[in-house]
PDB file of C-alpha atoms in Angstrom:
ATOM      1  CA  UNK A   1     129.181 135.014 165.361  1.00 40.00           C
ATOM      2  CA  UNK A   2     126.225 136.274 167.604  1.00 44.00           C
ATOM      3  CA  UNK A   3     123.184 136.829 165.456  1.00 49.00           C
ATOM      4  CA  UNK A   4     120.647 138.089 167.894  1.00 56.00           C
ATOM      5  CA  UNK A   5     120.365 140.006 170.710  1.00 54.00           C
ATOM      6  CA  UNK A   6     119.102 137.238 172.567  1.00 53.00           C
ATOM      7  CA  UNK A   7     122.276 135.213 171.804  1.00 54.00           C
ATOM      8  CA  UNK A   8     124.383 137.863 173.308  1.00 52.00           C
ATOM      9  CA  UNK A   9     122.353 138.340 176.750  1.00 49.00           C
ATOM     10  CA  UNK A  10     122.310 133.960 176.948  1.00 49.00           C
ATOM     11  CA  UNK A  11     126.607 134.180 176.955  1.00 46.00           C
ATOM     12  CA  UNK A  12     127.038 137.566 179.035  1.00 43.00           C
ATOM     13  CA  UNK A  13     124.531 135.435 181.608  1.00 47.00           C
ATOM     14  CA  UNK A  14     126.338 131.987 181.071  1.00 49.00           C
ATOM     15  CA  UNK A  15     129.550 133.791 182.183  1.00 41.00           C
ATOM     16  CA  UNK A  16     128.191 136.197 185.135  1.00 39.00           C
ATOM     17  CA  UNK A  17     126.101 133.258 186.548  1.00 44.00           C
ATOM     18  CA  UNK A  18     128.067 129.783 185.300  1.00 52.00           C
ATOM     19  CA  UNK A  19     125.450 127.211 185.336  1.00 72.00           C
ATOM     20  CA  UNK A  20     125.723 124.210 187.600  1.00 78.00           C
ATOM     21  CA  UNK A  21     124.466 120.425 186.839  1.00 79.00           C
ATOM     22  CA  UNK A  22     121.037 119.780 187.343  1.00 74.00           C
ATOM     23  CA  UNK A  23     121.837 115.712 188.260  1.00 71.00           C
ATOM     24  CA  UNK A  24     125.046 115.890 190.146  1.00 80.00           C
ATOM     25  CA  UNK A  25     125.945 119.644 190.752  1.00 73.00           C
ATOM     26  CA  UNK A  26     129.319 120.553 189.053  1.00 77.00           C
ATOM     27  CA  UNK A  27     129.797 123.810 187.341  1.00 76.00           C
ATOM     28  CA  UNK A  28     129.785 124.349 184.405  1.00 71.00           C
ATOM     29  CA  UNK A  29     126.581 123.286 182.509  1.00 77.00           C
ATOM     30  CA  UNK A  30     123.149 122.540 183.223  1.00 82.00           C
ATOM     31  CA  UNK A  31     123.994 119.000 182.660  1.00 75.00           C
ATOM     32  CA  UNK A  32     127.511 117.733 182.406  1.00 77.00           C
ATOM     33  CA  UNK A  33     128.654 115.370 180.342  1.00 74.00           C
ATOM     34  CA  UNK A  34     128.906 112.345 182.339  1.00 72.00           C
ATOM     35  CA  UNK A  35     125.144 113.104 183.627  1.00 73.00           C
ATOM     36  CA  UNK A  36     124.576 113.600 180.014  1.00 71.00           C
ATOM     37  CA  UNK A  37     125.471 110.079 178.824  1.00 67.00           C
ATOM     38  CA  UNK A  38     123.436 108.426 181.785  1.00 66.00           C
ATOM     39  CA  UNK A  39     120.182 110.844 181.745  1.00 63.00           C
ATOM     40  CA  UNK A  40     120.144 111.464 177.877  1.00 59.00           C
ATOM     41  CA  UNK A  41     121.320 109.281 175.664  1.00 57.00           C
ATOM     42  CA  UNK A  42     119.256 106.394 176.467  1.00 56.00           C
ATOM     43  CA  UNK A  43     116.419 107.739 175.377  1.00 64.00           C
ATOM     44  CA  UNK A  44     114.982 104.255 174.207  1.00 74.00           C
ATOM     45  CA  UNK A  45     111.240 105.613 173.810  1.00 88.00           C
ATOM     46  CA  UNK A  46     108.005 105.145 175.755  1.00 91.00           C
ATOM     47  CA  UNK A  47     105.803 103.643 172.793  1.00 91.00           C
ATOM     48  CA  UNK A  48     101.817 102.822 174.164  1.00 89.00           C
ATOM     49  CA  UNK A  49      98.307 102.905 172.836  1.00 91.00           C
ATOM     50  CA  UNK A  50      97.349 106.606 173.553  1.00 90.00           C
ATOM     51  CA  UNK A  51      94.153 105.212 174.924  1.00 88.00           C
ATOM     52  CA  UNK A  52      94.783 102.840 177.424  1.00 88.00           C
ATOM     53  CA  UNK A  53      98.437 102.767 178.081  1.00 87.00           C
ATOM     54  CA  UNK A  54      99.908  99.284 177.134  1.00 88.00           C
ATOM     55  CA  UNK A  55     102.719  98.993 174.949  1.00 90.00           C
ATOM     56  CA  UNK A  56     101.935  98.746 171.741  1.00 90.00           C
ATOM     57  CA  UNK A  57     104.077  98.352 168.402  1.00 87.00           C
ATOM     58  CA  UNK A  58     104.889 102.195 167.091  1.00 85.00           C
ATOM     59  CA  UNK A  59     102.467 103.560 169.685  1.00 90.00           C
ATOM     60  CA  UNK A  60      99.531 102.318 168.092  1.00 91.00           C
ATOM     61  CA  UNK A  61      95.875 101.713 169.635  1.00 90.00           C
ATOM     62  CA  UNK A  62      96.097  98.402 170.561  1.00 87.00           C
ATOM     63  CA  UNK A  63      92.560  98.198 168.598  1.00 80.00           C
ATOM     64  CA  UNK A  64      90.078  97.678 171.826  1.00 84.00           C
ATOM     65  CA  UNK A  65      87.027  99.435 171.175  1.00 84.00           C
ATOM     66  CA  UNK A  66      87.466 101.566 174.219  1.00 85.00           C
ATOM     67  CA  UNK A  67      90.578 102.481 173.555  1.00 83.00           C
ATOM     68  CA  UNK A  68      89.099 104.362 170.188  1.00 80.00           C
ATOM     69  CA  UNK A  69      86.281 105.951 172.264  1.00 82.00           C
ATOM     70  CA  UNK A  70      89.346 106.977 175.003  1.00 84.00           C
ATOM     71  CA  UNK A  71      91.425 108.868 172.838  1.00 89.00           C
ATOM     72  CA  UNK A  72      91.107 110.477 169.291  1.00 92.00           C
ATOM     73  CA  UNK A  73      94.934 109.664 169.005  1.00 94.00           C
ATOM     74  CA  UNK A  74      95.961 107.138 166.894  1.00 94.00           C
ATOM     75  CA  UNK A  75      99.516 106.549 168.206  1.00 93.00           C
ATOM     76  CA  UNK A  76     101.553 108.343 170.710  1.00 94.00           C
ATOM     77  CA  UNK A  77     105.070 107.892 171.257  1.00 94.00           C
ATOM     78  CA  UNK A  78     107.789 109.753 174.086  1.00 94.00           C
ATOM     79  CA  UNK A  79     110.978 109.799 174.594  1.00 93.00           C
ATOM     80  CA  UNK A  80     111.393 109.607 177.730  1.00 91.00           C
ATOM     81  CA  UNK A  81     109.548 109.961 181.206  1.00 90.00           C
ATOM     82  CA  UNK A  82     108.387 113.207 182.717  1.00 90.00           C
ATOM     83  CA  UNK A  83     109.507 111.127 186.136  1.00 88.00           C
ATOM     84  CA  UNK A  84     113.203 111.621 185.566  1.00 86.00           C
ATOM     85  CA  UNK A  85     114.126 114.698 187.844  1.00 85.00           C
ATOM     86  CA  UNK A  86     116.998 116.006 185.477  1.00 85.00           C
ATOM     87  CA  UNK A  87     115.103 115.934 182.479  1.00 88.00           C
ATOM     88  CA  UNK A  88     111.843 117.362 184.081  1.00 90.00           C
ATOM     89  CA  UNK A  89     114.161 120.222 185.439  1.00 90.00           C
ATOM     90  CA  UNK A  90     116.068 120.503 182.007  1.00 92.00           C
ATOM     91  CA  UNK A  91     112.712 121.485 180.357  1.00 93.00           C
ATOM     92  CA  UNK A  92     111.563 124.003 183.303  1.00 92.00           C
ATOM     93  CA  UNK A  93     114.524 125.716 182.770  1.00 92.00           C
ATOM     94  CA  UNK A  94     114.072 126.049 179.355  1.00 93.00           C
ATOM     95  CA  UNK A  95     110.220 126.926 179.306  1.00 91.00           C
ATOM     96  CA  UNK A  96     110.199 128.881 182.352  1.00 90.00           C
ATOM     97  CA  UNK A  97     113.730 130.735 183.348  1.00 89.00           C
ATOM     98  CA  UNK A  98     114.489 130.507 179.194  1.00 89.00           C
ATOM     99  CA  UNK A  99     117.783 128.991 179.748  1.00 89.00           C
ATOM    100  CA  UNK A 100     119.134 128.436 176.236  1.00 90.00           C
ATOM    101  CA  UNK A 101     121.619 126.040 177.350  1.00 89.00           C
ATOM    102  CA  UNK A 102     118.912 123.246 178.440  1.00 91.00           C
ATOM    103  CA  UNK A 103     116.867 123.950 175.309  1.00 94.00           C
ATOM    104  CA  UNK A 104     120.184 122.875 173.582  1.00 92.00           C
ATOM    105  CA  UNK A 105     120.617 119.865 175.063  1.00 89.00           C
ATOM    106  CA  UNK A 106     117.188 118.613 174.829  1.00 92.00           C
ATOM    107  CA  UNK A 107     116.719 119.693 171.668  1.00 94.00           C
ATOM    108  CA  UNK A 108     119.980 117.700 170.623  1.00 89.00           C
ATOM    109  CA  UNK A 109     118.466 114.493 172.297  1.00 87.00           C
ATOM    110  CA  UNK A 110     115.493 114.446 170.989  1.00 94.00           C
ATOM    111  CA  UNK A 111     116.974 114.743 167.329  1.00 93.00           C
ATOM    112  CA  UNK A 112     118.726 111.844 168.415  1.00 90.00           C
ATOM    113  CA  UNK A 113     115.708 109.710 169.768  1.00 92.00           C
ATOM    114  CA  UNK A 114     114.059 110.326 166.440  1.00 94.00           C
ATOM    115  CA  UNK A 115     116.897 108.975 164.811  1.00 92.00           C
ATOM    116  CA  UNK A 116     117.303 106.177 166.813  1.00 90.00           C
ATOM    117  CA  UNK A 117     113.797 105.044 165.924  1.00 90.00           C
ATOM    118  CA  UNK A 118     113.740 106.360 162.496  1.00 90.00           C
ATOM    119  CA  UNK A 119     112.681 103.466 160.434  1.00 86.00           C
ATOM    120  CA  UNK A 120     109.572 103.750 163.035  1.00 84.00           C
ATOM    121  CA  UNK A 121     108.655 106.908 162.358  1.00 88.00           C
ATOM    122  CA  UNK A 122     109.039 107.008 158.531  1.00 86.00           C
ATOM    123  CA  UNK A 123     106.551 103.783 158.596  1.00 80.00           C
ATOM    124  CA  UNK A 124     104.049 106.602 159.720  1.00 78.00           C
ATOM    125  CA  UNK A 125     105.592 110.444 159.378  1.00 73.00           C
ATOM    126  CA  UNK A 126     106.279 110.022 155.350  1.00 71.00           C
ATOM    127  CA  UNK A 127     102.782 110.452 154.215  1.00 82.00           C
ATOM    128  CA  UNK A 128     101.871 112.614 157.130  1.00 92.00           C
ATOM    129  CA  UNK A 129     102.576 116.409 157.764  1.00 95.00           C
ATOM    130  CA  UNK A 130     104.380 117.593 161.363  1.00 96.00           C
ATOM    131  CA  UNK A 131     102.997 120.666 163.289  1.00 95.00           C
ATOM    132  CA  UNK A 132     103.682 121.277 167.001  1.00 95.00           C
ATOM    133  CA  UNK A 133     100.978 121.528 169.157  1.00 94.00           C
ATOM    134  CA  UNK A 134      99.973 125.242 168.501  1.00 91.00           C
ATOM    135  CA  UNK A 135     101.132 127.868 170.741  1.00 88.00           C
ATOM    136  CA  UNK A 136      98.847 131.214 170.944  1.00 80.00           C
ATOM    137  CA  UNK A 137     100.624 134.409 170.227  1.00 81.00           C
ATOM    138  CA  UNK A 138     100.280 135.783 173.160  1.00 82.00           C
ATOM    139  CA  UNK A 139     101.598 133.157 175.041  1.00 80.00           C
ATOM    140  CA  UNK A 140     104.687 132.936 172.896  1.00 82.00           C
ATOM    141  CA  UNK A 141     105.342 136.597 172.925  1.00 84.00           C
ATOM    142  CA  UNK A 142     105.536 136.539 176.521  1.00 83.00           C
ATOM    143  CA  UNK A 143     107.219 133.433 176.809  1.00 86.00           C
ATOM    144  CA  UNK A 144     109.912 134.341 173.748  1.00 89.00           C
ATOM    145  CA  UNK A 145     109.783 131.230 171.663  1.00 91.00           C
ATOM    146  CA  UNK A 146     107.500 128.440 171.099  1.00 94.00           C
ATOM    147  CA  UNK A 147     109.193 124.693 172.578  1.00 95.00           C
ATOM    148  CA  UNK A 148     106.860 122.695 169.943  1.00 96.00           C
ATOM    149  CA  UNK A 149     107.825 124.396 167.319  1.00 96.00           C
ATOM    150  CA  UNK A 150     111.650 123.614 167.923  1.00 97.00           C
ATOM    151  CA  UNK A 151     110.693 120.536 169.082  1.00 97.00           C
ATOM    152  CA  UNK A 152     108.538 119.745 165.633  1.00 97.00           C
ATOM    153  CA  UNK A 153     111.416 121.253 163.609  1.00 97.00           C
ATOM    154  CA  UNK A 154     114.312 119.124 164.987  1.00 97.00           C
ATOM    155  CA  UNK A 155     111.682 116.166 164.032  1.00 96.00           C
ATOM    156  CA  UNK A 156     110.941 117.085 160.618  1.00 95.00           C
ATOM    157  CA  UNK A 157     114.811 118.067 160.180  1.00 95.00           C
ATOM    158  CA  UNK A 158     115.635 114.292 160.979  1.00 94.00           C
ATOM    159  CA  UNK A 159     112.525 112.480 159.069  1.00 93.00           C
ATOM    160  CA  UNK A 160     112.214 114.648 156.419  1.00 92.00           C
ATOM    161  CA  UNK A 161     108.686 115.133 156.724  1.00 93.00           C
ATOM    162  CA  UNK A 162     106.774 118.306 155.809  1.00 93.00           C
ATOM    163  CA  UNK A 163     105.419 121.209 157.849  1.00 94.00           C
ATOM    164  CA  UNK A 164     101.685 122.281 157.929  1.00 91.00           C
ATOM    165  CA  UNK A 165     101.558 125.562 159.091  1.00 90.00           C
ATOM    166  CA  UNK A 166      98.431 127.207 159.958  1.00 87.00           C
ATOM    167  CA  UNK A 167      96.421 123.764 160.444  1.00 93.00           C
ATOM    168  CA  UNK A 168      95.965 124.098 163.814  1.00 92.00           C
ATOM    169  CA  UNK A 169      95.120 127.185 165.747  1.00 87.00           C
ATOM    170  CA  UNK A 170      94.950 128.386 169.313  1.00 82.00           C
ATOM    171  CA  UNK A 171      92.138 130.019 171.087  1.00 73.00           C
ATOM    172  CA  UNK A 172      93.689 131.720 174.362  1.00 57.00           C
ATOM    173  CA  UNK A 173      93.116 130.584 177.626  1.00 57.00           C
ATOM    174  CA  UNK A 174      93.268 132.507 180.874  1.00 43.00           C
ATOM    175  CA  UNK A 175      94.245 128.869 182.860  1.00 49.00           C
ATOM    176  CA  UNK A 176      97.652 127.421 181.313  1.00 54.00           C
ATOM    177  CA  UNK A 177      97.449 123.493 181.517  1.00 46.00           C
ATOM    178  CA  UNK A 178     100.615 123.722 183.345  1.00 52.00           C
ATOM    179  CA  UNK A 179      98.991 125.443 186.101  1.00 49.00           C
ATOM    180  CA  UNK A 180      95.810 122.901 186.618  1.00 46.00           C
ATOM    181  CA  UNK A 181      96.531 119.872 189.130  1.00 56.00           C
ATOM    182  CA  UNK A 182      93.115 118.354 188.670  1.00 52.00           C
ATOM    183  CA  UNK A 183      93.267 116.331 185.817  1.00 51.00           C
ATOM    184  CA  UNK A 184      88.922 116.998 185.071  1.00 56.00           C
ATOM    185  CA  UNK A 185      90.082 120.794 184.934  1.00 50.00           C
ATOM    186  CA  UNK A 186      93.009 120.303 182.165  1.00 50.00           C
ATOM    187  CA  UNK A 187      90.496 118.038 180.330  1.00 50.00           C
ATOM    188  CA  UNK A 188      87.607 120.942 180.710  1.00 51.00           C
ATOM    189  CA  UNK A 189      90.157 123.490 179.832  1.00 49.00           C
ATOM    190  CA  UNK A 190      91.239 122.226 176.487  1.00 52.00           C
ATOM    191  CA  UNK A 191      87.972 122.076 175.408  1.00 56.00           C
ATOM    192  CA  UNK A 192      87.831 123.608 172.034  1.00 58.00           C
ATOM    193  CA  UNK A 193      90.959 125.592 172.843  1.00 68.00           C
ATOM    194  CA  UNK A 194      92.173 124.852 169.470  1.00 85.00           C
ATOM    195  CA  UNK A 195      90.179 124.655 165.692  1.00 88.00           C
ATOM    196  CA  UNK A 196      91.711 123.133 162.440  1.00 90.00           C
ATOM    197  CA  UNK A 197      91.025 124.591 158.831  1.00 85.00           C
ATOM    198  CA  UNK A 198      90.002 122.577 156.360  1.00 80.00           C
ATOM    199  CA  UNK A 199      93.393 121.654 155.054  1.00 87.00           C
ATOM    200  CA  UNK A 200      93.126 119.111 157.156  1.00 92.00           C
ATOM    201  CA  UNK A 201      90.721 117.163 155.208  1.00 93.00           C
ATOM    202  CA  UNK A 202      92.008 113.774 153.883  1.00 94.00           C
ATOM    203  CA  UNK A 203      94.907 114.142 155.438  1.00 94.00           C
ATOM    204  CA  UNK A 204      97.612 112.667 158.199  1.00 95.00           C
ATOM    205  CA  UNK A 205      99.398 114.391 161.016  1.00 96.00           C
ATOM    206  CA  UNK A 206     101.782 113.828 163.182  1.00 96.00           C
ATOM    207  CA  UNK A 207     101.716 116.455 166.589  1.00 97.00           C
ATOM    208  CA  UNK A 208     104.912 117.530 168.510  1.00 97.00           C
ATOM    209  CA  UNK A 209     105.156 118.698 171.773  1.00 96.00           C
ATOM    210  CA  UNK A 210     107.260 119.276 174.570  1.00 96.00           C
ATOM    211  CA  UNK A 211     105.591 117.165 177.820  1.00 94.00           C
ATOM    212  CA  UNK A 212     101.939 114.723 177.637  1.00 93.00           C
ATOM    213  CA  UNK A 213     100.823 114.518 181.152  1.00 88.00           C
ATOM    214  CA  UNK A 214      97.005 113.957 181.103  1.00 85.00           C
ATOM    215  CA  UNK A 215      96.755 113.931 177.097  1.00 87.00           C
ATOM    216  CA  UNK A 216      94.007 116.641 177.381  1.00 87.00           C
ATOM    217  CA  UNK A 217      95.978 119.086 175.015  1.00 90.00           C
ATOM    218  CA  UNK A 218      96.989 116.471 172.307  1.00 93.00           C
ATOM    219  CA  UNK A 219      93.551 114.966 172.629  1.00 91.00           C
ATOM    220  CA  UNK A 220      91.839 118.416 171.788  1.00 91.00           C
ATOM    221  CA  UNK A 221      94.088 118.816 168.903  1.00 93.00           C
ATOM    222  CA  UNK A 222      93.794 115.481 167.419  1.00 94.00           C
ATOM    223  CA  UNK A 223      89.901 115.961 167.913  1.00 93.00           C
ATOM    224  CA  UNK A 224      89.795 119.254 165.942  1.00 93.00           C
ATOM    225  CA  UNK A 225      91.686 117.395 162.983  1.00 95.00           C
ATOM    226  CA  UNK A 226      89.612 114.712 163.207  1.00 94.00           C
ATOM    227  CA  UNK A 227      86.237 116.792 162.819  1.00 92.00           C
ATOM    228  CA  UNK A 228      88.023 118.597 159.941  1.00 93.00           C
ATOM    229  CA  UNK A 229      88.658 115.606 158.197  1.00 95.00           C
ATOM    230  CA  UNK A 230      91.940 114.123 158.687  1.00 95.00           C
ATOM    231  CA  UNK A 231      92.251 110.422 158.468  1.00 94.00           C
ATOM    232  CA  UNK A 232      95.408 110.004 160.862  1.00 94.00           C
ATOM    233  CA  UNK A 233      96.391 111.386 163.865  1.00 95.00           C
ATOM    234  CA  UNK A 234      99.565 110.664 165.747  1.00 95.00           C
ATOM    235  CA  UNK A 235     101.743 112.182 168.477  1.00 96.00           C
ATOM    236  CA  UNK A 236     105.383 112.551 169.662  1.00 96.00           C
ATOM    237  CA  UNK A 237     106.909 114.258 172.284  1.00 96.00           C
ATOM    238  CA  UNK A 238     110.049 114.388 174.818  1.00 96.00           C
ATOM    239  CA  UNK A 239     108.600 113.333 177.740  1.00 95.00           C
ATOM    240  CA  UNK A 240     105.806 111.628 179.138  1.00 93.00           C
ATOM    241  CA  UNK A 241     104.407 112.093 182.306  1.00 86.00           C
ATOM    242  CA  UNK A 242     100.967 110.424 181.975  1.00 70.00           C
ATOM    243  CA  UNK A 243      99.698 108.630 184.879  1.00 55.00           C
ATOM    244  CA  UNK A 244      99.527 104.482 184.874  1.00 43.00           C
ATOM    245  CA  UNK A 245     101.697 104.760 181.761  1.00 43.00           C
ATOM    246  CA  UNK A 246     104.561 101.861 181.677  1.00 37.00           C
ATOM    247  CA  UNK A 247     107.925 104.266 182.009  1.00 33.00           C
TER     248      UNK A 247
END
């Protein structure tokens, strides 16, 4: 049954404009099947100290003293590179041209990354709460939907770990990090674009988004918890595009 509006323009569109395969080209989807099984399901993870980029059990900082003073992160884990061209293209779609159909499939993969590494994740994401790296309103009105947020709830739906709504929130920016090359501008632009309540005091978190390319957005977040008191900060995402990271 169609439920929203939405729902009905995404199938009237799928068959006026049948989608074609984002890897090899066939018609049909935006990723067949075959391209499926090579692009998506071996998602084996990207896990390396958030601060300088080794691999690292989980994630974790690998514990140098730099590291700490590099990133506020305590772990970060992806899973999979921003470098592969279907994937990157499966999430433009979906952010971008709002493609339901790529959403779908990503969203499917990433549940099953988390569940491939699920005795990982519950060594950290029991005692911690999951929020997606916060979206302003306006943002997500004109975009439709929020990709963290689906992306946070698929993770939570697989680990069992609880929400924390209204943690984190976003002050608007006129630059989207998207849109900055320079990797000094993202870091300048995040800046304070986001402030944590005090329910974050005493307590861990575990961030979801979408794509980490420079870290500047998770980085801001994780600092904002951290100054409101939380003890733990870690992130996960789908892909990872940050630069001199082992992919």
């Amino acid at each position: 049954m169609i439920r929203t509006g939405r729902e009905a323009a995404s199938l009237l569109a799928r068959a006026a404009f049948p989608h074609s395969c984002r890897s090899c080209g066939a018609e049909g989807k935006v990723l067949c099947e075959g391209c499926a099984a090579a692009e998506l399901v071996p998602l084996e993870g990207i896990f390396v100290c958030p601060g300088c980029g080794t691999r690292s059990p989980l994630g974790s900082q690998c514990g140098r003293p730099k590291c700490r003073a590099a990133s506020p992160l305590d772990g970060i884990a992806s899973a999979a590179p921003y470098a592969r061209p279907a994937l990157r293209e499966l999430v433009r779609l979906w952010k971008y041209e709002r493609v339901d159909e790529a959403g779908e499939a990503l969203l499917r993969h990433f549940e099953a990354f988390v569940r491939r590494h699920r005795h990982a994740f519950d060594a950290f994401a029991g005692p911690a709460a999951v929020m997606p790296v916060p979206m302003h309103p306006f943002r997500e009105a004109y975009r439709g939907f929020d990709q963290a947020a689906l992306l946070a709830e698929a993770f939570r739906g697989v680990t069992g770990a609880p929400a924390a709504p209204g943690v984190l929130r976003r002050r608007f920016r006129w630059s989207a990090q998207a849109a900055l090359a320079d990797d000094a501008a993202r870091a300048k632009n995040a800046q304070g674009s986001v402030r944590a309540s005090v329910q974050a005091a005493g307590r861990s978190f575990v961030l979801i988004d979408d794509v980490v390319t420079t870290g500047a957005t998770l980085s801001a977040c994780a600092a904002a918890l951290r100054a409101a008191g939380a003890v733990s900060v870690r992130a996960v995402t789908l892909l990872s595009g940050q630069k001199n990271r082992p992919v």
